[in-house]
PDB file of C-alpha atoms and ligand atoms in Angstrom:
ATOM      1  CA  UNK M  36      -0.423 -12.916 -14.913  1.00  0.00           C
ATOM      2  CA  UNK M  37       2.317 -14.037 -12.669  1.00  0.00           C
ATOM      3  CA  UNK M  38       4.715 -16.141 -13.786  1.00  0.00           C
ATOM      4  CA  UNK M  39       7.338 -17.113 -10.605  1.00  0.00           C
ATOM      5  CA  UNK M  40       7.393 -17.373  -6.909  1.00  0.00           C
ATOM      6  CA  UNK M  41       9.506 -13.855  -6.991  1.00  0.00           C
ATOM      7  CA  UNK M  42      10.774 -14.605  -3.225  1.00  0.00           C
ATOM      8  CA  UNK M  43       9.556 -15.645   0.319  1.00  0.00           C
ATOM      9  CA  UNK M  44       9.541 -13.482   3.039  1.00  0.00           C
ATOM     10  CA  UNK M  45      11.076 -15.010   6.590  1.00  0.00           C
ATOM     11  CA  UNK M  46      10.718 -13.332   9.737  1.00  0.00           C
ATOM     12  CA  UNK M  47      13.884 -12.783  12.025  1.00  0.00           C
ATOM     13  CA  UNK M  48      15.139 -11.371  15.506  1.00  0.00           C
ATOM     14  CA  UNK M  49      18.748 -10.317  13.584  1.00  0.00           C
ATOM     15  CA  UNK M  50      20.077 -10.874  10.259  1.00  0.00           C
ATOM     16  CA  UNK M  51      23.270 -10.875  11.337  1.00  0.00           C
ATOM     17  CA  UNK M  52      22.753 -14.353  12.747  1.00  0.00           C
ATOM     18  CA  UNK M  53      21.435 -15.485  10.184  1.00  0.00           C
ATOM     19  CA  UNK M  54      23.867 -14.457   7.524  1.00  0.00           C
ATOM     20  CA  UNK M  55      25.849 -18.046   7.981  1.00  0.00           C
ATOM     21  CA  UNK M  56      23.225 -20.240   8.025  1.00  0.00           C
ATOM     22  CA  UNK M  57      21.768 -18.711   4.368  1.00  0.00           C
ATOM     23  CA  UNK M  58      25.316 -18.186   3.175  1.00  0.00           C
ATOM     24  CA  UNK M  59      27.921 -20.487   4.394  1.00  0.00           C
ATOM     25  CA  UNK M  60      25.798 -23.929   5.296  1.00  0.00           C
ATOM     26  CA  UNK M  61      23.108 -23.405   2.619  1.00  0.00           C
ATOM     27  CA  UNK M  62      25.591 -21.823   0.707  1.00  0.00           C
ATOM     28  CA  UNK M  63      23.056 -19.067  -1.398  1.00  0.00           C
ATOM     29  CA  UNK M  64      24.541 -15.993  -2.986  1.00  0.00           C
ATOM     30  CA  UNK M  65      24.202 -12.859  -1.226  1.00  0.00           C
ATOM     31  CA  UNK M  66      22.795  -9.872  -2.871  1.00  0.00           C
ATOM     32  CA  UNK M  67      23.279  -7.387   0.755  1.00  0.00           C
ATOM     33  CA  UNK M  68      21.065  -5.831   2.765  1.00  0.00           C
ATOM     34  CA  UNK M  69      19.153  -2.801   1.946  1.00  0.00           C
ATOM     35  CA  UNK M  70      16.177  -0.929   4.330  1.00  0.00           C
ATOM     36  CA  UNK M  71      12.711  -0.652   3.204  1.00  0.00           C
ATOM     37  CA  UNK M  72      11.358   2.209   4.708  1.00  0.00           C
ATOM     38  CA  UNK M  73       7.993   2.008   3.808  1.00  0.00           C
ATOM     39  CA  UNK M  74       7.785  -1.712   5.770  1.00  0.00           C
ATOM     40  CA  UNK M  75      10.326  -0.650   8.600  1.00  0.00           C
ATOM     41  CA  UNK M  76      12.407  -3.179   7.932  1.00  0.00           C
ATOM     42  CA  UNK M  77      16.291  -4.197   7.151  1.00  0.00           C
ATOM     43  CA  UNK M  78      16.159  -7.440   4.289  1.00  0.00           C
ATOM     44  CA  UNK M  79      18.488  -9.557   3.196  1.00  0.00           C
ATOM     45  CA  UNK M  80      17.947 -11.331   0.246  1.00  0.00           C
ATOM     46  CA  UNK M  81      20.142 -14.478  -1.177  1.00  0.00           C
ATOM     47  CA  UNK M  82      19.462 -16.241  -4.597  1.00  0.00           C
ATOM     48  CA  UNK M  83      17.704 -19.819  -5.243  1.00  0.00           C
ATOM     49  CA  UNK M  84      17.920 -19.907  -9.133  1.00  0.00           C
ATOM     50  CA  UNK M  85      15.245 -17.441 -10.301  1.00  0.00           C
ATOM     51  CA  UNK M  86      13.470 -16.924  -6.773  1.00  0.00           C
ATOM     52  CA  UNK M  87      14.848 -15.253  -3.915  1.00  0.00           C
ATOM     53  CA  UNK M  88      14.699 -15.844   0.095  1.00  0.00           C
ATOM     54  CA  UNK M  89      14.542 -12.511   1.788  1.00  0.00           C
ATOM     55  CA  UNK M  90      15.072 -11.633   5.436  1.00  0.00           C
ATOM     56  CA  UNK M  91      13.346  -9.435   7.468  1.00  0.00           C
ATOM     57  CA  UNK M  92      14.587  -7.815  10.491  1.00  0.00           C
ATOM     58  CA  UNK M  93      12.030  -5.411  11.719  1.00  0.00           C
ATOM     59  CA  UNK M  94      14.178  -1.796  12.203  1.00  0.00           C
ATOM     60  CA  UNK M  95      11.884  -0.616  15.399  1.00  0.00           C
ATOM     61  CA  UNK M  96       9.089  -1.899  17.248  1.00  0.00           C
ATOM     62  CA  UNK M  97       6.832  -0.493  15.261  1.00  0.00           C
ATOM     63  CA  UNK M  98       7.464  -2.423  12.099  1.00  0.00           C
ATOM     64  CA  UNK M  99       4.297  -4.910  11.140  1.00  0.00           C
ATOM     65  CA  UNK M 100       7.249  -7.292  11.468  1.00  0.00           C
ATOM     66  CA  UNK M 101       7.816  -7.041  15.136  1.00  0.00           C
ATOM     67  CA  UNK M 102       4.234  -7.342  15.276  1.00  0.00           C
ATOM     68  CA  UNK M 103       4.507 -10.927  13.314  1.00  0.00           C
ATOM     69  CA  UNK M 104       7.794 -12.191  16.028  1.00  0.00           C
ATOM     70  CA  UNK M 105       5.954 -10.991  19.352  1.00  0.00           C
ATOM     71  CA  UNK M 106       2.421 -13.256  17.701  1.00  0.00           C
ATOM     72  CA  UNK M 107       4.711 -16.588  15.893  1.00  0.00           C
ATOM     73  CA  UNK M 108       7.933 -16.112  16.418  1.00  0.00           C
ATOM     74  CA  UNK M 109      10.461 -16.639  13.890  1.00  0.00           C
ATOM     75  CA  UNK M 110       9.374 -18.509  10.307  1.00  0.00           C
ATOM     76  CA  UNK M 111       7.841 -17.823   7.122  1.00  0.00           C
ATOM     77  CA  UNK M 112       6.238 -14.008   7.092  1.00  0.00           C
ATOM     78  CA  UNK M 113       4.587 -13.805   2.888  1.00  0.00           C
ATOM     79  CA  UNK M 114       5.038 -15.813   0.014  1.00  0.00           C
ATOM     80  CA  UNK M 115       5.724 -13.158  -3.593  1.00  0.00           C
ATOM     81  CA  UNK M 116       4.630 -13.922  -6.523  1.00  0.00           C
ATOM     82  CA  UNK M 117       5.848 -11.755  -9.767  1.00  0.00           C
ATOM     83  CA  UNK M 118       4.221 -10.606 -12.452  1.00  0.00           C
ATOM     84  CA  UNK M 119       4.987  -7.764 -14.530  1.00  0.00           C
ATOM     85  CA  UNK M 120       1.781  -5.443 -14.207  1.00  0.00           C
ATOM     86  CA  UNK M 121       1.313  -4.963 -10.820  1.00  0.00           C
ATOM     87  CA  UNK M 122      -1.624  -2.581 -11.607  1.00  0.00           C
ATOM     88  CA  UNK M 123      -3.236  -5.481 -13.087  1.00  0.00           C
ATOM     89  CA  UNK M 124      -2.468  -8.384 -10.579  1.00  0.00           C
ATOM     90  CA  UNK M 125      -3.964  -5.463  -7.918  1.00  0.00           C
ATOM     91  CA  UNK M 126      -7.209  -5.058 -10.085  1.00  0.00           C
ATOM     92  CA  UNK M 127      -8.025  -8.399 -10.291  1.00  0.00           C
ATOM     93  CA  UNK M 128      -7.495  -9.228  -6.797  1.00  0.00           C
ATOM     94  CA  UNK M 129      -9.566  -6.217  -6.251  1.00  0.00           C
ATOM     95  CA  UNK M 130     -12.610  -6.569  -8.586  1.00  0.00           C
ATOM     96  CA  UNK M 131     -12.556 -10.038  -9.188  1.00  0.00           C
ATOM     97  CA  UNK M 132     -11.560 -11.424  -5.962  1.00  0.00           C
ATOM     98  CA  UNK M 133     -13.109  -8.730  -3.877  1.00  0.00           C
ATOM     99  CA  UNK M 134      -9.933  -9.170  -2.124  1.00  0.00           C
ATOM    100  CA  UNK M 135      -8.340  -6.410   0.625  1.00  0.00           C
ATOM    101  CA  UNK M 136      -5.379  -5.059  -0.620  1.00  0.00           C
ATOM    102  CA  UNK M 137      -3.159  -3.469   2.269  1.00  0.00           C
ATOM    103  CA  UNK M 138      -2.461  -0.276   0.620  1.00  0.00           C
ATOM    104  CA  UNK M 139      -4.321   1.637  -1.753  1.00  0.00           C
ATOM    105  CA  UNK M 140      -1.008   1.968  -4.528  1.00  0.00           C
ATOM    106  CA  UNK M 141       1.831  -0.149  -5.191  1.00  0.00           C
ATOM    107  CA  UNK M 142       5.023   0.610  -2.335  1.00  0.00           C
ATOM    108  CA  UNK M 143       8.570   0.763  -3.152  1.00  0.00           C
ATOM    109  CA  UNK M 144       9.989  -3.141  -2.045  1.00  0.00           C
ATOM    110  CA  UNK M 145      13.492  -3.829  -2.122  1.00  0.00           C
ATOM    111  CA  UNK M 146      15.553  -4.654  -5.111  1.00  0.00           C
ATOM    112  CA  UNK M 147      13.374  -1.387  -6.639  1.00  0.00           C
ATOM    113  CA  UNK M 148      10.047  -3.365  -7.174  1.00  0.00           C
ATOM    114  CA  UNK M 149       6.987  -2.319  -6.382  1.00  0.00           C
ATOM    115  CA  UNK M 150       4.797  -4.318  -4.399  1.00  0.00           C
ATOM    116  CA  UNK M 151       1.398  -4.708  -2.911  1.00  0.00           C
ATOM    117  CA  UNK M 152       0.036  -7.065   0.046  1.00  0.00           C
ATOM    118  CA  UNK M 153      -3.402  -9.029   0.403  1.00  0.00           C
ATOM    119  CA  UNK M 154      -4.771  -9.746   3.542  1.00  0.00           C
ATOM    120  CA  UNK M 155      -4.263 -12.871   5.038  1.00  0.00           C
ATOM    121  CA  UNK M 156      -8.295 -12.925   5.366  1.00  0.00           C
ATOM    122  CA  UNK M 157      -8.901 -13.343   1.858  1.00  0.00           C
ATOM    123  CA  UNK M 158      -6.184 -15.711   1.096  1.00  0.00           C
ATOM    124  CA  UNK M 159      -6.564 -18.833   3.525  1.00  0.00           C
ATOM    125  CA  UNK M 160      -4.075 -17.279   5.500  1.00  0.00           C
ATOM    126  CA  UNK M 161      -1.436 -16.434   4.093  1.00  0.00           C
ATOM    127  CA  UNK M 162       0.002 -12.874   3.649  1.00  0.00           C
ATOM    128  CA  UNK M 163       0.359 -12.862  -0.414  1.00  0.00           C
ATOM    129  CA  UNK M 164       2.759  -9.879  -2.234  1.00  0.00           C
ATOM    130  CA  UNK M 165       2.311  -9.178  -5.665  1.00  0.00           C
ATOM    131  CA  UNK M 166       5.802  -7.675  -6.741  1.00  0.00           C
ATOM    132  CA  UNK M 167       6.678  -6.125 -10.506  1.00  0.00           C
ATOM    133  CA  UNK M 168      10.304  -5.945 -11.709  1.00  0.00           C
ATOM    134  CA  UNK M 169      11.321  -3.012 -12.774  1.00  0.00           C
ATOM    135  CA  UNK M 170      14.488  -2.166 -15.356  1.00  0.00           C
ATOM    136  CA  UNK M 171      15.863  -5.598 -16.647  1.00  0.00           C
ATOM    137  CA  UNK M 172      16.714  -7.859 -14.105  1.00  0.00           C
TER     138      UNK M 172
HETATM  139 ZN1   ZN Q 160       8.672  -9.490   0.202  1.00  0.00          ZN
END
């Protein structure tokens, strides 16, 4: 069913600050920024072969990830794993796992991927995202 860490999600104050660190000392390609509405927040994402490392700056307090800063502080928000039937990965998790998925459809992600989060509860405590790829990338 899923076949690749897709990307991990890190929690930051400003990308901004950031952007050297990921892209001058680590020295990662950067694919931009973009805003994802739906999770009210701005990510960046740079490339590590196949996977990605995406930032998350929360746009407004009332982002989940402002939430996540005020409680830990900066560091490592969700780990996504891709698959290519989201609907599926979601079912299972669902019927199988009687796990608690965070929103009752797949959400528009960045990069144009839909995604869907588990609760933390259900997963030893970390916050899982199943993401699909959509087009041919
Ligand atoms: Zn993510």
């Amino acid at each position: 069913m899923f076949d690749r860490i897709d990307h991990v999600g890190i929690a930051v104050h400003s990308i901004d600050d950031k952007l050297e660190l990921y892209r001058e000392v680590l020295d990662l390609t950067f694919e931009g920024t973009e805003i994802v509405g739906d999770q009210g927040v701005k990510v960046a994402l740079f490339e590590v072969g196949e996977s990605l490392i995406e930032l998350l700056e929360p746009l407004d307090d009332d982002s989940p990830v402002a939430d996540f800063l005020d409680e830990h502080g900066e560091g490592i928000h969700h780990l996504a794993l891709g698959c290519d039937d989201i609907e599926g990965a979601r079912r299972r998790a669902l019927e199988e796992g009687g796990m608690s998925l965070l929103s009752d459809e797949p959400l528009e992600g960045a990069h144009d991927k839909l995604i869907s989060f588990v609760h933390p509860k259900d997963t030893g405590g970390v916050l899982l995202e199943f993401t699909e790829r959509r087009g041919d990338d």
